XYZ file of C-alpha atoms in Angstrom:
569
model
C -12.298 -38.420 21.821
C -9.853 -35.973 22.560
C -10.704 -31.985 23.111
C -10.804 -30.181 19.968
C -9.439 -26.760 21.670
C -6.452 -29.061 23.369
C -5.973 -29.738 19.679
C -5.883 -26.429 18.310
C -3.602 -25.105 20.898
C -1.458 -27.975 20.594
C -0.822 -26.933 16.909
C -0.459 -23.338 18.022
C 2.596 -24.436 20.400
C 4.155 -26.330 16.985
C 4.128 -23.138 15.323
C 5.727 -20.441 17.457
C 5.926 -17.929 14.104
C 1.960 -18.138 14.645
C 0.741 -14.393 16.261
C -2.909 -13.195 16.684
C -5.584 -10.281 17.790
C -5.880 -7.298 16.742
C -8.956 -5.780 14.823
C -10.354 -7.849 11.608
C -7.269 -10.520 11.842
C -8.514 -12.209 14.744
C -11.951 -12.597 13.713
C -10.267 -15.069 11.016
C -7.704 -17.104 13.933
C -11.273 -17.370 15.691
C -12.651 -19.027 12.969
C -10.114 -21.487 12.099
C -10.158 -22.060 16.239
C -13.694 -22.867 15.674
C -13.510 -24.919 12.577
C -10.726 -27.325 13.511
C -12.988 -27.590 16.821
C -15.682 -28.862 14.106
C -13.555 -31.133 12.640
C -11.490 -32.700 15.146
C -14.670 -33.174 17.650
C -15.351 -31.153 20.813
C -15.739 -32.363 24.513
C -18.980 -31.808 26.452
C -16.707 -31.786 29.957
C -16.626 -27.842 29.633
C -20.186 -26.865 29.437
C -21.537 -24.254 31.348
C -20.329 -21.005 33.080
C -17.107 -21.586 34.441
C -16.398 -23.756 31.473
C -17.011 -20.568 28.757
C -14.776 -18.971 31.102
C -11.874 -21.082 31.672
C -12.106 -21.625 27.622
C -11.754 -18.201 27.003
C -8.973 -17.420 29.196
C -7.374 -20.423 28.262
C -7.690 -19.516 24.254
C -6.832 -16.186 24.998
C -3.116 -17.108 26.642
C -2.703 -19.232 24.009
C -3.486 -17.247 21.076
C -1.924 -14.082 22.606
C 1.428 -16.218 23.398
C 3.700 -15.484 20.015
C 2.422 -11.538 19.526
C 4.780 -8.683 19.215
C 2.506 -7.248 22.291
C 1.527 -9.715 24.387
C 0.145 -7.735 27.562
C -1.608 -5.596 25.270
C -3.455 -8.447 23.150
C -4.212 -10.462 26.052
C -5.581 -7.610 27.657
C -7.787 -5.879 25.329
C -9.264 -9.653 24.298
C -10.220 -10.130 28.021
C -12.068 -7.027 28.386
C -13.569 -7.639 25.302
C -14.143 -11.717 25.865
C -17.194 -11.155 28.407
C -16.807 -14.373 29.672
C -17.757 -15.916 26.361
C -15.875 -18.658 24.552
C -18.170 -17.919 21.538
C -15.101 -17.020 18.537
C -17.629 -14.873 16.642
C -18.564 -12.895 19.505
C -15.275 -12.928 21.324
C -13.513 -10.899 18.071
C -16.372 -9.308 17.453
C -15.758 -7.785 20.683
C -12.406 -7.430 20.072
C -12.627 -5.804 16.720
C -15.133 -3.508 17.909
C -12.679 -2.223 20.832
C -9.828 -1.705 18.497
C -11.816 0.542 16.577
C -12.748 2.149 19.689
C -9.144 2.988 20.479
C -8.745 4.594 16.946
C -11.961 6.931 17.535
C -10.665 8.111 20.783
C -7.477 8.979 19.187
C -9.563 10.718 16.699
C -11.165 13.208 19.436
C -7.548 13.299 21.386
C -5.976 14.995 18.619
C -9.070 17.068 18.213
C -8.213 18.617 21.443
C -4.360 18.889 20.554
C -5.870 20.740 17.455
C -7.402 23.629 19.777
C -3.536 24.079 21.625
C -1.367 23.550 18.746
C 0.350 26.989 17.591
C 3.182 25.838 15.135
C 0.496 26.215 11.303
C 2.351 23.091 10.129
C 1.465 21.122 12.894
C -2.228 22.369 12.912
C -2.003 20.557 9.278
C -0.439 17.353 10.569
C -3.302 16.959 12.939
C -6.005 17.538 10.360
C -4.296 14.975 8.035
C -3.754 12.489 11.265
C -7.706 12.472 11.424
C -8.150 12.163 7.699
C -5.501 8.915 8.039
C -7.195 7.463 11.273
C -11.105 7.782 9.119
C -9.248 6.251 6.877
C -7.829 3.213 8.982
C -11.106 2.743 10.653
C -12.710 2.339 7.186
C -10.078 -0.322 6.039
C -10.931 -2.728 9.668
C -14.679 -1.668 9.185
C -13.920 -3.438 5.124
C -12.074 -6.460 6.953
C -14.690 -7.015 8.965
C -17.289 -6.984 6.562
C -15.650 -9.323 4.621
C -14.876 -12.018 6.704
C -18.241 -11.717 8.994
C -19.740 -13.798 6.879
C -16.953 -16.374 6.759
C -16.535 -18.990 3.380
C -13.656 -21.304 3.665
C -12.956 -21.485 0.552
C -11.945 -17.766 0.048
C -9.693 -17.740 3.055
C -6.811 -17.213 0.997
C -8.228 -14.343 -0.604
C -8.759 -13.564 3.154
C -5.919 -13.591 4.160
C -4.203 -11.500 0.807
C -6.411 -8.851 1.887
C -6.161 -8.732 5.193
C -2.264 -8.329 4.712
C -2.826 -5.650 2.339
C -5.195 -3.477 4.692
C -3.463 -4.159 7.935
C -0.674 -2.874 6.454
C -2.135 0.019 5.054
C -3.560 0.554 8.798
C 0.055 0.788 10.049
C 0.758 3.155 7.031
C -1.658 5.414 7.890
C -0.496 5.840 11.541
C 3.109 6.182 10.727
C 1.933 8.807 8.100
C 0.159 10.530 10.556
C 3.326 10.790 12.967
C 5.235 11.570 9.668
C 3.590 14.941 9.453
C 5.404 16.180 12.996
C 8.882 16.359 11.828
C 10.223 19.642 11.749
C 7.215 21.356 13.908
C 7.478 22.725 17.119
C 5.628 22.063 20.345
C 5.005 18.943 21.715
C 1.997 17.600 19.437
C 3.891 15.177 17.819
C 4.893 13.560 20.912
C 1.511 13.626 22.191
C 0.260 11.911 19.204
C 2.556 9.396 19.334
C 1.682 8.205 23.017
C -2.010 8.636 21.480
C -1.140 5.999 18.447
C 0.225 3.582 21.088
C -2.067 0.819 21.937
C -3.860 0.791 18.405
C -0.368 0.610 16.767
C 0.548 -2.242 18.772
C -2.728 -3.837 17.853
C -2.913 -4.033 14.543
C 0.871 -4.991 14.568
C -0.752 -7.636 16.349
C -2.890 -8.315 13.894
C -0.597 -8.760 11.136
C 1.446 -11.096 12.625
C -1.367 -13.345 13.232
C -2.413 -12.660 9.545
C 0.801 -13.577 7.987
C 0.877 -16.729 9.966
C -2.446 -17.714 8.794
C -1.266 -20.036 6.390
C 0.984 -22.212 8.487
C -2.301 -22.799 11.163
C -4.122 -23.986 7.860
C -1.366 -26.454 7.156
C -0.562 -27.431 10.258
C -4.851 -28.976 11.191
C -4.538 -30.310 7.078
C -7.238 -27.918 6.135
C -6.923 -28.258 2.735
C -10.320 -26.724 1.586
C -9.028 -23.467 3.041
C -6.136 -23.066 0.553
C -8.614 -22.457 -2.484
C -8.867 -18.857 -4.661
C -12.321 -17.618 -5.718
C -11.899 -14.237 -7.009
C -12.909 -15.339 -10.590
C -16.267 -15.229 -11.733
C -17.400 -17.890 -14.412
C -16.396 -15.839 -16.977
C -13.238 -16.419 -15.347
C -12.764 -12.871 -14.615
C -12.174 -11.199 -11.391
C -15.159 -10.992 -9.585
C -15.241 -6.897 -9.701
C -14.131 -7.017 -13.853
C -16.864 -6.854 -16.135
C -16.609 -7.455 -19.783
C -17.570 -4.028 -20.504
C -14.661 -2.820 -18.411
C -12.583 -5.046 -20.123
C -13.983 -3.530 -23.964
C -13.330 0.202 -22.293
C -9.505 -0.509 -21.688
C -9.313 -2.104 -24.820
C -10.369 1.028 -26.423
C -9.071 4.395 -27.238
C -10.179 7.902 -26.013
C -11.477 8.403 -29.847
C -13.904 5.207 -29.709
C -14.705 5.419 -26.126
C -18.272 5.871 -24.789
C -17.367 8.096 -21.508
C -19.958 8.468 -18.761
C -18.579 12.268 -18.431
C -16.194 13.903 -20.617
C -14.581 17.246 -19.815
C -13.081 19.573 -22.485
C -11.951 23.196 -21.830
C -12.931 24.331 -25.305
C -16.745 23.478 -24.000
C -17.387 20.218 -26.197
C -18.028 18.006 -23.094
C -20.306 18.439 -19.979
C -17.802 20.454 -18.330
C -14.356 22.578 -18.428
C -12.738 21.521 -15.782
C -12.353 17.812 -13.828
C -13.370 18.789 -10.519
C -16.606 19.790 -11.594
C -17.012 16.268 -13.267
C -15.731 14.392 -10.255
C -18.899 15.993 -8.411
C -21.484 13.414 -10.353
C -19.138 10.620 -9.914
C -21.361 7.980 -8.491
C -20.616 6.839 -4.763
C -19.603 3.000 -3.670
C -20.013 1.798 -7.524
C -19.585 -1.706 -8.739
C -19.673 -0.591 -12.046
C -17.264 1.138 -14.078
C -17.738 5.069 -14.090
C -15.797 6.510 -16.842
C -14.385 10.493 -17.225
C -12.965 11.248 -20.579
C -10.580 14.321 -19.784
C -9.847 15.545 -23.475
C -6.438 17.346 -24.396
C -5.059 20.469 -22.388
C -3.283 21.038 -19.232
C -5.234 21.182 -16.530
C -4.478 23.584 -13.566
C -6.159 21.946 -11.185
C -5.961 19.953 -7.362
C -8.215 16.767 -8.260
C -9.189 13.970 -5.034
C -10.757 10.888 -5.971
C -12.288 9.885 -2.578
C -12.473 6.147 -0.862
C -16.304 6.428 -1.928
C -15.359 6.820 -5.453
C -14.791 2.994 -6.672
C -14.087 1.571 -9.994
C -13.275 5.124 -11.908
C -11.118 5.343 -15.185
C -9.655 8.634 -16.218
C -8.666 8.512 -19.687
C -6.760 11.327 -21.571
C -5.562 11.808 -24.976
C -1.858 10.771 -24.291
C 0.043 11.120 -21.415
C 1.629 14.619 -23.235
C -1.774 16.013 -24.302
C -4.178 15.679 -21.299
C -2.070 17.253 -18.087
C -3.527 17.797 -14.916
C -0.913 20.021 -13.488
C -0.331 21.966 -9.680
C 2.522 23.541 -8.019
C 1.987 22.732 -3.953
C 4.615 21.864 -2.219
C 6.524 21.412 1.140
C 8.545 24.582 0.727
C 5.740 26.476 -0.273
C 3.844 25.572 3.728
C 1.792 22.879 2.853
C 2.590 18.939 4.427
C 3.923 16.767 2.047
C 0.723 14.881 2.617
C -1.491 17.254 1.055
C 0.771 18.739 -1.930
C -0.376 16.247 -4.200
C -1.321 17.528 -7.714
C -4.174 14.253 -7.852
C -5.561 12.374 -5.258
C -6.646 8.861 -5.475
C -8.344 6.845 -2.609
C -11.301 5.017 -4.412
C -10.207 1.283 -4.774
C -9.854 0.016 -8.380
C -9.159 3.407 -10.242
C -7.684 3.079 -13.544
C -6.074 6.051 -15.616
C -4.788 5.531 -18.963
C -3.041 8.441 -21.208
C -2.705 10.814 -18.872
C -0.207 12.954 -17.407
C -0.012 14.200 -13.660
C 2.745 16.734 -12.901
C 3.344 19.308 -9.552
C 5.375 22.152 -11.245
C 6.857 23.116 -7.722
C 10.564 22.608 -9.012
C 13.607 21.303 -6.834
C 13.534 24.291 -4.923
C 9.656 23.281 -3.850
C 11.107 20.320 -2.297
C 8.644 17.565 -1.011
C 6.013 18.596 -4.049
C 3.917 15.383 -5.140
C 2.451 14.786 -8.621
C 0.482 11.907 -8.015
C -0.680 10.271 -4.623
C -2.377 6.951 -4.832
C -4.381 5.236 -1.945
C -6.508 2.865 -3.968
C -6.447 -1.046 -3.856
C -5.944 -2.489 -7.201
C -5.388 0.748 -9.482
C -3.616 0.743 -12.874
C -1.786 3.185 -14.515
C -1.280 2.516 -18.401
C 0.332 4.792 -20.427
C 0.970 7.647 -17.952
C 3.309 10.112 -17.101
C 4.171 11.464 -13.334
C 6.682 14.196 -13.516
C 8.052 15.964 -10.819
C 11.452 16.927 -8.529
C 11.223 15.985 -5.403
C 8.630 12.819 -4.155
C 7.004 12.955 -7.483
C 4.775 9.581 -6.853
C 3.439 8.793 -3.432
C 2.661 5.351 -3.898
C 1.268 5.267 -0.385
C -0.695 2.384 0.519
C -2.218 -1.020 -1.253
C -1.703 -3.234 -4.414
C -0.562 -0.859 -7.325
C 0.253 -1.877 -10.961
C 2.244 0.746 -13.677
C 2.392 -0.570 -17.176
C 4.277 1.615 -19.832
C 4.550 4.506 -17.314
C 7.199 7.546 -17.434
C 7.888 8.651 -13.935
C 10.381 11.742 -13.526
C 12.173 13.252 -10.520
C 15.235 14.039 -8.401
C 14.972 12.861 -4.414
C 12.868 9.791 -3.162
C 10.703 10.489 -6.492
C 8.928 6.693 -5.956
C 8.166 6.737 -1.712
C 5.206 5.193 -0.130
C 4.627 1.939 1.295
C 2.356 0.069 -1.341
C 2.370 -3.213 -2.808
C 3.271 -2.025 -6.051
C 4.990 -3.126 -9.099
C 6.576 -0.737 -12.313
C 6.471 -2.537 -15.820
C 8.028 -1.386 -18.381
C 8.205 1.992 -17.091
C 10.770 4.874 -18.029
C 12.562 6.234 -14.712
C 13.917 9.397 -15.257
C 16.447 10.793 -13.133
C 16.340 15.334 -13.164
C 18.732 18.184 -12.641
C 18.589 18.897 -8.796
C 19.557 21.422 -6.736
C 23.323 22.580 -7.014
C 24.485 20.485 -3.759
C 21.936 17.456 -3.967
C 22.182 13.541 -4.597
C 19.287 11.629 -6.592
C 17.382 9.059 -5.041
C 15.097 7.018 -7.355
C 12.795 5.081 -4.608
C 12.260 5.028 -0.693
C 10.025 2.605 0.173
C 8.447 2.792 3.690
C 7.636 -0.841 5.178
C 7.728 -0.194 8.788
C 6.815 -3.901 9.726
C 8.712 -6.747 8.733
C 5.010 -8.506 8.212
C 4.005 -5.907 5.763
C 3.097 -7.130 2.886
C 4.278 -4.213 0.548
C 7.599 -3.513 -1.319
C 8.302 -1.754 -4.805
C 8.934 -3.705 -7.466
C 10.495 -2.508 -10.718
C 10.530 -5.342 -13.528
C 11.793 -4.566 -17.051
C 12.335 -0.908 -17.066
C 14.574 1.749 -18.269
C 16.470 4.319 -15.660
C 18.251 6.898 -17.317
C 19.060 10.604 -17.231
C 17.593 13.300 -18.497
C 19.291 15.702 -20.523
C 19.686 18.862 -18.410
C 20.749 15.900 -15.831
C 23.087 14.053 -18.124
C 26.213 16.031 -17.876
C 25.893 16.582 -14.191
C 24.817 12.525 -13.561
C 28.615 12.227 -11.980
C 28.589 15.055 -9.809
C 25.222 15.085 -8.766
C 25.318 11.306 -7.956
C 22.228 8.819 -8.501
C 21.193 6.162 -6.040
C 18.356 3.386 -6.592
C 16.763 4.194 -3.674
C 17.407 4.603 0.489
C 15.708 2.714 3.568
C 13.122 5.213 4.161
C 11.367 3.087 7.050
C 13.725 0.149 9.260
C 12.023 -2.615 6.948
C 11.928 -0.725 3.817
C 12.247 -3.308 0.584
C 12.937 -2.413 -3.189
C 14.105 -5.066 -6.015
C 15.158 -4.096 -9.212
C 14.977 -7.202 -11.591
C 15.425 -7.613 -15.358
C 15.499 -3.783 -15.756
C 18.327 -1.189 -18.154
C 20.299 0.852 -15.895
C 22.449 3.634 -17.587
C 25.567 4.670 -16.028
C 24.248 7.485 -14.038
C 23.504 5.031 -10.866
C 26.701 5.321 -8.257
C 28.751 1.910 -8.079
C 27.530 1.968 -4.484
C 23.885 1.253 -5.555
C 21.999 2.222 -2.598
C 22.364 5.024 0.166
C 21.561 5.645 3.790
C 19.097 7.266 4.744
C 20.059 8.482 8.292
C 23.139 6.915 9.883
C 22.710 3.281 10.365
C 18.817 3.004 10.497
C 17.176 0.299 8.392
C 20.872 -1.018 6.704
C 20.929 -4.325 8.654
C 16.889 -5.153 8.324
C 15.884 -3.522 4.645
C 15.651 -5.034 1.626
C 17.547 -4.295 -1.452
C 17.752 -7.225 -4.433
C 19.399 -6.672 -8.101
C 18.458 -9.614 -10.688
C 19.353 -9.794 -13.951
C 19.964 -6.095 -14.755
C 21.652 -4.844 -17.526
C 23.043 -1.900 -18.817
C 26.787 0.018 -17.041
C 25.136 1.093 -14.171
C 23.791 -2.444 -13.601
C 27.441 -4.041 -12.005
C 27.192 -5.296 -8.262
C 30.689 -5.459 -7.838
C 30.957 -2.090 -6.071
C 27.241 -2.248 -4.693
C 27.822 -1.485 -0.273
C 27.649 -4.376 1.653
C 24.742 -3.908 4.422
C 23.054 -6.519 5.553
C 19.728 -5.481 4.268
C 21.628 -6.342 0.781
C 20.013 -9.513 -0.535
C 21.056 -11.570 -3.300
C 18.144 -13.422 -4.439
C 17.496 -16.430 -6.096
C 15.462 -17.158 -9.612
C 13.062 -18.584 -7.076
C 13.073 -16.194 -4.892
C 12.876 -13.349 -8.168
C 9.920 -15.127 -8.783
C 7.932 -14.406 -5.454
C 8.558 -10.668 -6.766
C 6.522 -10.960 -9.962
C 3.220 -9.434 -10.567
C 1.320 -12.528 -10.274
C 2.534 -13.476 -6.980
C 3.483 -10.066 -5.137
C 0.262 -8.255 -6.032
C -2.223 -11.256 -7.306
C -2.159 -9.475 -10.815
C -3.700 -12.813 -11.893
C -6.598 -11.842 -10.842
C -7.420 -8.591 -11.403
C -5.339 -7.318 -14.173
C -5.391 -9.361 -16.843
C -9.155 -8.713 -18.007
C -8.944 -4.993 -17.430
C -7.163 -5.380 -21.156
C -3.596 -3.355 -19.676
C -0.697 -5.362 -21.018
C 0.618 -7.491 -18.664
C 3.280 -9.933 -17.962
C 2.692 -12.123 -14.699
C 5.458 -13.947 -14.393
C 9.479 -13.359 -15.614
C 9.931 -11.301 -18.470
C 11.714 -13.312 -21.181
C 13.472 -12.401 -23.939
């Protein structure tokens, strides 16, 4: 019989696109490692001392062999192997060190904190250890999740792990993001700080997004399966009575808070109901926000899961602020509401920052949550009106307004149906609809906007010429947008797209048109970078709801309108 590891590597060498370590992702190479050990038979020549250590150096060359940072993953992995061949315990070990490497970036930029004089980058640091928490928590989630491994929800594994490795890189990059125009050398520092866990979980997603091929390549069919549904066959976090909430209006709904500022609910104002909003909840917590505008900075934290807002219409309940870049405060932290709590739903609401065009960077709405919908909203703004910043996001029926970059971020997200609404800028500025920030050609994010309208508004309409529109600009090297079955009026430039800076990101972004309509919808004119793609039906296809963000599985039940697939006439 031969070895099972000789196996395994064997395979590995078949697939050079195949890349490992790096926090939670390696715990899951590990484990196929192990299993097609299991199945193809194991030898009893390498038993022993020297035998756990010549397998673990041995699997650690080889698995280390196709990542972006090789010296760095074969590295960390020895110092964490202990001279055990054990998977479990050998990523364990691993894992644990990569979150090591985050915390001591934590206190390093603690002590930058105490040196720093420039105010803006004294708020870049405090937002670079908000975005680091927040990293650790998403490897601390991957972790969890795959600990206890089930082959049969590997490929909701792997979907995940995508999504939150991604995010990881997010956060980092945000956190360097924050040190543009400040003085002294903090941002530099920081950067050499972010080094080695950068690298890892880059790492990390290259071995995730090669998952797949491993699986096919040792036949392991049983891995291939989906198990989010329940046997109601909805997703395993949907309940039915979620699924009756959504289905209802504000008028019929039975709210678990309600706030009113004419006194008829438990309280006036939101932030005093977000207070006894339960922690970690499986269970749908829902906040009835009645009609008025609603001066207020709202944060839905990461502990604050499964939470619906609903309003009385996106025009009547209006949480409003007027923060903004201009104004001294990091992009980051301007946003008008806050959402980090996975699975948040809002529905009839409207989120606005009031800053103006002459605020600048001033965000509306900011949303960190993992499978959030937004039905029937409105996010108005100028400048980066909707931070669609990390994870799988899904806008149904949605009116988002703004000048410059007014959808950024780098989430999964997709915009159905929504109204895009280009605004009077400043007297010398362009528009800029989206600027999408995938800073990893692995990542598995992109915006996606199927089936809408863009069009000008009317203080914008007359000026739409002058004041030229754009669809959006590579905000990141790897930054990817399509715009698919959607009307575009004649405001958009016959170029299409812009740069951003120079020549950064044109040869390796990702820009599609399909099936547009509408005079601002011709390609003829559209410039001709490389990062230009014409894509195929097929190809479309991969960018629909059901396959880019696994709407399948989570959206459908919550009651939102939905189409999964191509929308057809």
């Amino acid at each position: 019989m031969s070895n099972g590891y000789d196996q395994a590597e064997e395979s590995a060498k078949k697939k050079k696109k195949i890349a490992v370590i790096g926090v939670s992702s390696i715990i899951l190479v590990a484990m196929v490692v192990a299993v097609a050990v299991g199945v193809n038979g194991s030898s009893s020549e390498e038993s022993g001392a020297t035998g756990e250590i010549s397998t673990s150096s041995k699997s650690i060359v080889a698995i280390c062999q196709p990542t972006d940072y090789r010296e760095t993953c074969e590295t960390s992995l020895s110092k964490a192997a202990s001279n055990t061949s054990d998977p479990q315990k050998l990523v364990q070990a691993g894992f644990q060190a990569a979150i090591d490497s985050l915390n001591e970036a934590i206190k390093k930029s603690e002590t930058l904190q105490e040196v720093a004089k420039d105010p803006m980058a004294k708020q870049a640091l405090d937002d670079c250890k908000e975005l680091m928490d927040d990293a650790i928590d998403d490897l601390k989630t991957s972790f969890k999740e795959v600990g206890d491994f089930d082959a049969s929800k590997l490929h909701e594994y792997v979907d995940n792990l995508k999504i939150w490795l991604s995010a990881t890189i997010t956060y980092q990059q945000t956190c360097l993001d924050g040190f543009e125009n400040t003085t002294g050398p903090a941002g530099q520092k920081m950067k050499e700080i972010l080094t080695l866990s950068s690298q890892l979980t880059s790492n990390g997603l290259a071995m995730v997004s090669g998952l797949a091929d491993i699986i096919r390549d040792l036949n392991l069919a049983e891995f291939t399966g989906r198990r989010l549904l329940n046997d109601k066959g909805l997703p395993s976090w949907v309940t039915t009575e979620k699924q009756r909430l959504l289905a209802e209006t504000a008028a019929t709904i039975k709210a678990d808070i309600t706030v009113a500022q004419d006194g008829s609910g438990q309280f006036k104002t939101i932030n005093e109901a977000v207070k006894n909003i339960p922690k970690k909840s499986n269970t749908t917590f829902v906040v009835y926000i009645k009609e008025g505008i609603y001066e207020e900075q709202v944060t839905i934290s990461r502990s604050m899961t499964h939470v619906m807002m609903i309003g009385d219409g996106a025009n009547k309940t209006k949480i409003t602020g007027s923060l903004s870049y201009a104004g001294g405060v990091q992009t980051f932290k301007t946003a008008t509401v806050s959402i980090s709590g996975n699975h948040f739903i809002a529905k009839d609401i409207g989120f606005e920052n009031s800053a103006g065009a002459i605020g600048h960077q001033a965000v509306a709405l900011k949303v960190q949550s993992d499978m959030s919908i937004f039905y029937n909203c409105q996010m108005d703004g100028y400048q980066d009106t909707l931070y669609s910043h990390t994870y799988r996001q899904f806008y149904r029926d949605c009116t988002i307004t703004g000048t410059i970059d007014f959808i950024f971020g780098d989430a999964a997200a997709v915009y159905q149906n929504c109204k895009l609404v280009v605004r009077k800028p400043l007297e010398s500025q362009r528009c800029i609809i989206t600027a999408q920030g995938r800073n990893n050609s692995r990542e598995a994010t992109g915006f996606v906007i199927q089936n809408c309208t863009i069009s000008a508004d009317p203080a914008y309409f007359r000026l739409r010429f002058r004041n030229a529109a754009y669809l959006g600009r590579p905000w990141r090297q790897f930054s990817r947008t399509i715009i698919m079955q959607s009307e575009i009026d004649d405001l958009i430039h016959p170029e299409g797209w812009m740069p951003w800076m120079g020549s950064v990101g044109l040869d390796t972004c990702s820009y599609s048109e399909f099936e547009n309509r509408g005079p601002g919808a011709d390609t003829t004119k559209r410039v001709t970078w490389k990062g230009i793609k014409k894509v195929t039906p097929e190809e479309a296809a991969d960018f629909t709801a059901a396959k880019f963000i696994d709407g399948d599985l989570w959206i459908p039940a919550t009651g939102v309108p939905y189409t999964p697939g191509m929308i057809k006439e």
